[in-house]
PDB file of C-alpha atoms in Angstrom:
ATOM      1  CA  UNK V  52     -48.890 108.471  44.278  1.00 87.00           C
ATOM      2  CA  UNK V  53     -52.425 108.072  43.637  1.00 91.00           C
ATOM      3  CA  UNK V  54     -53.239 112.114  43.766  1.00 94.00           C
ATOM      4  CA  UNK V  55     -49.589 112.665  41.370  1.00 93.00           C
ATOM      5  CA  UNK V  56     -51.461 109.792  39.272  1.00 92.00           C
ATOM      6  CA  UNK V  57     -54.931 111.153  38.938  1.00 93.00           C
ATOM      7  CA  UNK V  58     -53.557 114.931  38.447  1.00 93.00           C
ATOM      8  CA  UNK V  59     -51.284 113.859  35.631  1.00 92.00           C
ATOM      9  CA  UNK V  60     -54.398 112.326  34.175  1.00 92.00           C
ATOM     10  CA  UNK V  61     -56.758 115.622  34.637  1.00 95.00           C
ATOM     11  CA  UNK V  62     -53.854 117.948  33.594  1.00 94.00           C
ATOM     12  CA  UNK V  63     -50.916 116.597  31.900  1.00 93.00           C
ATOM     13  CA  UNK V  64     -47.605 115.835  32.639  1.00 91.00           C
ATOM     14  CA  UNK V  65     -46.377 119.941  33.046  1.00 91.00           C
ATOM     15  CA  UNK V  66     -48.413 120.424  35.586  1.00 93.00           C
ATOM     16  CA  UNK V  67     -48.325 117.078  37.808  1.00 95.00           C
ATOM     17  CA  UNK V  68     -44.537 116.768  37.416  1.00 95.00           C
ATOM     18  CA  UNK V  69     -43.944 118.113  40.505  1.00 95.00           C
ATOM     19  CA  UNK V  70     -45.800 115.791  42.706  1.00 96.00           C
ATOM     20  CA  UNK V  71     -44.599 113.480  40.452  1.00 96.00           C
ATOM     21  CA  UNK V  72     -41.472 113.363  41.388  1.00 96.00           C
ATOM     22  CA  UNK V  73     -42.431 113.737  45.015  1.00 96.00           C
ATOM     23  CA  UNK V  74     -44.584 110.645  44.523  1.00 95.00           C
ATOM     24  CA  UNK V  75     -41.258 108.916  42.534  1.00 95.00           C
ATOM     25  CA  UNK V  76     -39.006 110.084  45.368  1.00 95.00           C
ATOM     26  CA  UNK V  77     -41.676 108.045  48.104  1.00 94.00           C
ATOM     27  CA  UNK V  78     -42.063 104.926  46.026  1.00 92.00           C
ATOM     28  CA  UNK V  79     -39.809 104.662  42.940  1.00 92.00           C
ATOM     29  CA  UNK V  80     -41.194 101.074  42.712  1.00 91.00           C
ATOM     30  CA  UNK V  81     -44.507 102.599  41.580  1.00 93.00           C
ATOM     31  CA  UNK V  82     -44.432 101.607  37.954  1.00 95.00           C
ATOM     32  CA  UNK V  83     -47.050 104.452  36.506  1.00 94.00           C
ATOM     33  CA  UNK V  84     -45.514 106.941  38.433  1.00 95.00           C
ATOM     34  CA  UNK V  85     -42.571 106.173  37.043  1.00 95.00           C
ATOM     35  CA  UNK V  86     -43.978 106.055  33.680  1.00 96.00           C
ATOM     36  CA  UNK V  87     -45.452 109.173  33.740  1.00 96.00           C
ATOM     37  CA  UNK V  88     -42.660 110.883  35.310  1.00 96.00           C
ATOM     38  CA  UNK V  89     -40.930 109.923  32.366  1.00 97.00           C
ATOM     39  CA  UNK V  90     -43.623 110.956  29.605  1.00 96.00           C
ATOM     40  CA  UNK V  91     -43.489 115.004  31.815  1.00 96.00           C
ATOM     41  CA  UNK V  92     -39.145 114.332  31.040  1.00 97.00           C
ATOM     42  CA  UNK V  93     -39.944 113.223  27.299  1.00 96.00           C
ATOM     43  CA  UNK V  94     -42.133 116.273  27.007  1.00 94.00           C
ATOM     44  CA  UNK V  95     -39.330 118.689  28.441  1.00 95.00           C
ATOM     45  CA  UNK V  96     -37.293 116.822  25.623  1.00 95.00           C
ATOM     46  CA  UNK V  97     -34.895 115.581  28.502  1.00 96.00           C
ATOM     47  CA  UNK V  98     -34.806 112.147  26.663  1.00 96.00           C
ATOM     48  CA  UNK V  99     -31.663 110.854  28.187  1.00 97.00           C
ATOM     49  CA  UNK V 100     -33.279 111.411  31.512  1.00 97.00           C
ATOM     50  CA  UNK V 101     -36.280 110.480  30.544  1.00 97.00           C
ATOM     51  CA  UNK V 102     -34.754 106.719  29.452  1.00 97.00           C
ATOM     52  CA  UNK V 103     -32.730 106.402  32.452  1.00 97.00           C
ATOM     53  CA  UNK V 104     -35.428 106.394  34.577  1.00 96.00           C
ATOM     54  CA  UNK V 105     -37.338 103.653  32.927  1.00 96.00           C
ATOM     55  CA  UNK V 106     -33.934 101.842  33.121  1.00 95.00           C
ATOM     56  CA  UNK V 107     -33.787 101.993  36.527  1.00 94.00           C
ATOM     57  CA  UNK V 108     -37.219 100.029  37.303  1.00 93.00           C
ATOM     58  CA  UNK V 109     -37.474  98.295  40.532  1.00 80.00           C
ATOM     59  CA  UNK V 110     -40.768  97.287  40.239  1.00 80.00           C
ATOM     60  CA  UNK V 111     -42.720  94.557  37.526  1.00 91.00           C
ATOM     61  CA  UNK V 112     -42.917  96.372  34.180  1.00 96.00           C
ATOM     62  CA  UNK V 113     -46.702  96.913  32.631  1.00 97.00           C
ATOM     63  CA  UNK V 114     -47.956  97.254  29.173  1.00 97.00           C
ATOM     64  CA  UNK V 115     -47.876 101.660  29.579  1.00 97.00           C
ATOM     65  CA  UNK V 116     -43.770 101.183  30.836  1.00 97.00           C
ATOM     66  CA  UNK V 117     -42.948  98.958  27.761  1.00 98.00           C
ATOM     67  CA  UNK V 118     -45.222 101.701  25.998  1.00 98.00           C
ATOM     68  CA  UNK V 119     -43.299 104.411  26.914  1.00 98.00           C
ATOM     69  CA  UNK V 120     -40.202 102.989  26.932  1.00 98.00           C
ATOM     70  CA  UNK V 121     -40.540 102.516  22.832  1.00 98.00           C
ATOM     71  CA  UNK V 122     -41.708 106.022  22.728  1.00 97.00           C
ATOM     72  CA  UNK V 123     -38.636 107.026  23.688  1.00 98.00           C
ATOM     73  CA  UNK V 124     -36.802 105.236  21.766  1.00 98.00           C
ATOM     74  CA  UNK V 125     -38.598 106.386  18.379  1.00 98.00           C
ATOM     75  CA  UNK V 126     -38.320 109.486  19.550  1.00 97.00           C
ATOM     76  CA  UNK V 127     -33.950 109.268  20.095  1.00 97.00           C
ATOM     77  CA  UNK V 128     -34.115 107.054  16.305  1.00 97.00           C
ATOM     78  CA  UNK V 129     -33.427 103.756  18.246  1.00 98.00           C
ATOM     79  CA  UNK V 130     -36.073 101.412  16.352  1.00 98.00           C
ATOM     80  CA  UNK V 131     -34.781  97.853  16.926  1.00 98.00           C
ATOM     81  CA  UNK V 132     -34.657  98.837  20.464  1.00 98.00           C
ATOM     82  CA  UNK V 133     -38.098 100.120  20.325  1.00 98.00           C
ATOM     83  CA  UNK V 134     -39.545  97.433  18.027  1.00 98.00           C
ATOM     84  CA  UNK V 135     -38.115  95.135  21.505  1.00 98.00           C
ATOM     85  CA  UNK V 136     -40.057  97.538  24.014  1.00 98.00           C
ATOM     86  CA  UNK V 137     -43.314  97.299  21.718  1.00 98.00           C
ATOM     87  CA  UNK V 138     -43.368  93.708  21.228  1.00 98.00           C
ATOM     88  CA  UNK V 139     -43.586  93.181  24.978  1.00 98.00           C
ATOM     89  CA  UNK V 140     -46.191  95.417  25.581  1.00 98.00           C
ATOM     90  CA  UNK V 141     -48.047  93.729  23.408  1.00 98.00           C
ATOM     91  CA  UNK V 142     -46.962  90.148  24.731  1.00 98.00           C
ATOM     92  CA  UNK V 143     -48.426  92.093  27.802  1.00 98.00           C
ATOM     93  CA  UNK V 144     -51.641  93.216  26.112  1.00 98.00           C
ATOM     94  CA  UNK V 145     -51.925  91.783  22.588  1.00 98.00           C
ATOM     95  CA  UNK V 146     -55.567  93.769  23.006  1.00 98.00           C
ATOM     96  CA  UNK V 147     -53.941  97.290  23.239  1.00 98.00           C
ATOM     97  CA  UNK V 148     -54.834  99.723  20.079  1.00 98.00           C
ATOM     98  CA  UNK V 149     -52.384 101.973  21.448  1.00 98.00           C
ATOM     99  CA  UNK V 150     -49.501  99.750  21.675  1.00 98.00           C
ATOM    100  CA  UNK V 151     -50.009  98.400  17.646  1.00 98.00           C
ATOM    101  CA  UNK V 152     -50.177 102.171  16.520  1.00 98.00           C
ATOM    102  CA  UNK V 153     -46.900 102.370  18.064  1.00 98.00           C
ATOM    103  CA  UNK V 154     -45.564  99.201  16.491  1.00 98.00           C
ATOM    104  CA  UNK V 155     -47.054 100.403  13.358  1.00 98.00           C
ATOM    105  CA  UNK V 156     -45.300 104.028  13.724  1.00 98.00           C
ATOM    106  CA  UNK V 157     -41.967 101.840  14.734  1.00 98.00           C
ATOM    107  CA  UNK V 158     -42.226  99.843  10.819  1.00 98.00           C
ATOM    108  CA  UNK V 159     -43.046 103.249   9.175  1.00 98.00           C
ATOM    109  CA  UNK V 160     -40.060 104.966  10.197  1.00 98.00           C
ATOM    110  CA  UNK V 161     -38.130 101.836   9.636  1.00 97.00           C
ATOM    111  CA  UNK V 162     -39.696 102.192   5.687  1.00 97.00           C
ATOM    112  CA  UNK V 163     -41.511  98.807   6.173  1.00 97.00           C
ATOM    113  CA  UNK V 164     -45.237 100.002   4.818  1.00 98.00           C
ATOM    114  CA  UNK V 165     -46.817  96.929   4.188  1.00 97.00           C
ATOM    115  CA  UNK V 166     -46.029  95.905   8.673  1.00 98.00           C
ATOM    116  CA  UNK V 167     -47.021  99.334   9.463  1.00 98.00           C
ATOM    117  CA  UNK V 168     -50.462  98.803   7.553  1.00 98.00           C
ATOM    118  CA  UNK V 169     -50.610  95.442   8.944  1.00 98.00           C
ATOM    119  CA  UNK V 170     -50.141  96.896  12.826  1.00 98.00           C
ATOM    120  CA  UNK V 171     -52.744  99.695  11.986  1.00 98.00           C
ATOM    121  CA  UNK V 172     -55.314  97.636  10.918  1.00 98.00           C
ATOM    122  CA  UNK V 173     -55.261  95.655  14.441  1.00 98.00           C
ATOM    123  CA  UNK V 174     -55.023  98.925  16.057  1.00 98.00           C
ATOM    124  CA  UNK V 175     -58.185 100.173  14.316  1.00 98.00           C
ATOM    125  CA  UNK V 176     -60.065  97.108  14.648  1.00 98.00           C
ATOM    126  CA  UNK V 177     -59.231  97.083  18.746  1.00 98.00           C
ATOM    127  CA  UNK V 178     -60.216 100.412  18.960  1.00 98.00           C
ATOM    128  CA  UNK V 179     -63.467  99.505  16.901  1.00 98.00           C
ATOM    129  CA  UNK V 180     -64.182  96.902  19.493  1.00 97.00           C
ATOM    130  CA  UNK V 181     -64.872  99.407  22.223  1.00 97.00           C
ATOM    131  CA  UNK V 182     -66.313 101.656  20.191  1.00 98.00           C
ATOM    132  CA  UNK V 183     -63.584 104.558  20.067  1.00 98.00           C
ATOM    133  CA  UNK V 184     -64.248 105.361  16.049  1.00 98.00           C
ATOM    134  CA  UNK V 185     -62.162 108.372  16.117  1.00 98.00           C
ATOM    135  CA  UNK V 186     -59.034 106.283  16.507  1.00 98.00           C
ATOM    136  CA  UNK V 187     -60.432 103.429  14.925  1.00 98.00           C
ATOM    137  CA  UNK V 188     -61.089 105.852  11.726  1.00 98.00           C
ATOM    138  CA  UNK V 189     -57.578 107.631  12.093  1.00 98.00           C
ATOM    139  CA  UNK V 190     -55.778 103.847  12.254  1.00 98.00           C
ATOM    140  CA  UNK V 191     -57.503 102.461   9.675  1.00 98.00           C
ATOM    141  CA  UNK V 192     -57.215 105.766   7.072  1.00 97.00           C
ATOM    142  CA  UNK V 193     -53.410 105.138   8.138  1.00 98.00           C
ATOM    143  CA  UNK V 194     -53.185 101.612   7.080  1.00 98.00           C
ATOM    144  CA  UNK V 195     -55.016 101.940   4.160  1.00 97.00           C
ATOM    145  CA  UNK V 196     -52.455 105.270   3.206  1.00 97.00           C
ATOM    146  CA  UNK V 197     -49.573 103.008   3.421  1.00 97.00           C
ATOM    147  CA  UNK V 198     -50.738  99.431   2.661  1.00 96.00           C
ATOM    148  CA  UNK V 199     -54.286  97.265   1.523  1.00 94.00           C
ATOM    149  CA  UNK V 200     -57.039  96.897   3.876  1.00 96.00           C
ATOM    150  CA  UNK V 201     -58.398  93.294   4.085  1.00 97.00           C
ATOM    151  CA  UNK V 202     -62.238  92.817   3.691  1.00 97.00           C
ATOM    152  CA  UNK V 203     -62.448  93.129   7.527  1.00 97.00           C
ATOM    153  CA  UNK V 204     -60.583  96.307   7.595  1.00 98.00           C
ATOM    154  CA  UNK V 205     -62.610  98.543   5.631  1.00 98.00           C
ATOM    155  CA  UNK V 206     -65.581  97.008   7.105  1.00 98.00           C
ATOM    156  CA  UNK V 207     -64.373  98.300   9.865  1.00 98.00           C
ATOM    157  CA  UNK V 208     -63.563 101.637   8.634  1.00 98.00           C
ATOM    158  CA  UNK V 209     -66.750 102.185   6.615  1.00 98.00           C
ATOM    159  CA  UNK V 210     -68.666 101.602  10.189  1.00 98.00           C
ATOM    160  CA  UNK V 211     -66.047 104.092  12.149  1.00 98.00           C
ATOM    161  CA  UNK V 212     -67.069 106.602   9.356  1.00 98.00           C
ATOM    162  CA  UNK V 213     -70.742 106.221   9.739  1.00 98.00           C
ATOM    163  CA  UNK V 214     -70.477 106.469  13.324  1.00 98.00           C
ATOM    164  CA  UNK V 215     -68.640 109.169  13.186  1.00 98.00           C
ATOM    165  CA  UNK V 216     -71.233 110.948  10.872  1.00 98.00           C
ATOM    166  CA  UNK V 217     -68.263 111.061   7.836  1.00 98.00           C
ATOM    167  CA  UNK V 218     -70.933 109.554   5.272  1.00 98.00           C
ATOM    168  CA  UNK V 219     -69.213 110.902   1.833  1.00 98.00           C
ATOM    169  CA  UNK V 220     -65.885 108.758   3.069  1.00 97.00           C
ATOM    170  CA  UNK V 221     -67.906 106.119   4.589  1.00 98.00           C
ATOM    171  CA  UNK V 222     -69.182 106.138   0.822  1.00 98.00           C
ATOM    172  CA  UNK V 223     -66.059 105.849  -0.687  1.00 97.00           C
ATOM    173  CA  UNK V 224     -65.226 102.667   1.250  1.00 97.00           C
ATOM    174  CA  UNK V 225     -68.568 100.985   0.902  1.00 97.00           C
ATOM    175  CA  UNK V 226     -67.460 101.232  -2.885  1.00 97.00           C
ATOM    176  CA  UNK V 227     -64.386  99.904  -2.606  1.00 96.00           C
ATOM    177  CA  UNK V 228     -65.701  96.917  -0.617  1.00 96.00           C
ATOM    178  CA  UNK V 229     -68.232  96.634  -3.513  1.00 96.00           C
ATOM    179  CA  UNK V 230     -65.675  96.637  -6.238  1.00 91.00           C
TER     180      UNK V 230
END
């Protein structure tokens, strides 16, 4: 499992799904196995397959199953089911960037702007915490595309921008926090 694990994580689901599913077939209780397993099926676009086998869980779920699991779901147009999945991951891990992009993805496609904004401003502001501007930039410029940004927010981007050497933009929002 752990190899399966570490190869999916060096080179992608294609190329670990084989031991993958060796590592599945071992211990099927092994949640990230399964969970990855499942992202190589999602990539095939074996969705049905891909579902089932988070449905079949044995083990305790964790915050990257209940991840995944709404993944899915956007992907097949099932959003109330994957606004369900989403909300426990972040019960799980209220800390996750990840998991709020996902919500916030989940209230775009539902046509619910202002949410999605909401849900990518936490995003960018967890992913500002440890420092990973890239997606703390990309969150943010999302929730301020399809909502307001509160004070804190483009705060928050304006740094991500400077730290990412974007001064022009970085600019553009020190004016608008001016204004």
């Amino acid at each position: 499992a752990e190899f399966a694990m570490h190869l999916y994580k060096a080179s992608g689901p294609a190329k670990a799904k084989p031991f993958l599913v060796r590592a599945f077939k071992i211990n099927p209780a092994h949640v990230n196995v399964r969970v990855a397993l499942s992202i190589a099926l999602q990539s095939e676009g074996q969705l049905d397959l891909a579902k089932k086998l988070l449905e079949k869980l044995q083990g305790e779920p964790n915050t990257n199953f209940w991840k995944q699991y709404a993944g899915i779901c956007i992907e097949r147009k099932e959003f109330i089911e994957a606004k369900e999945h989403i909300t426990k991951a972040i019960a799980l891990d209220s800390k996750d960037g990840n998991a709020h992009d996902i919500a916030a993805v989940i209230e775009k496609e539902q046509g619910n702007d202002e949410d999605a904004s909401f849900y990518w401003e936490q995003a960018g502001r967890l992913y500002s915490t440890s420092e990973n501007w890239e997606k703390a930039e990309l969150s943010l410029a999302f929730a301020e595309e399809n909502g307001e940004l509160s004070p804190e927010g483009l705060q928050t981007l304006a740094l991500a921008q400077i730290e990412l050497d974007h001064f022009m933009q970085a600019r553009t929002t020190i004016q608008k926090i001016l204004s």
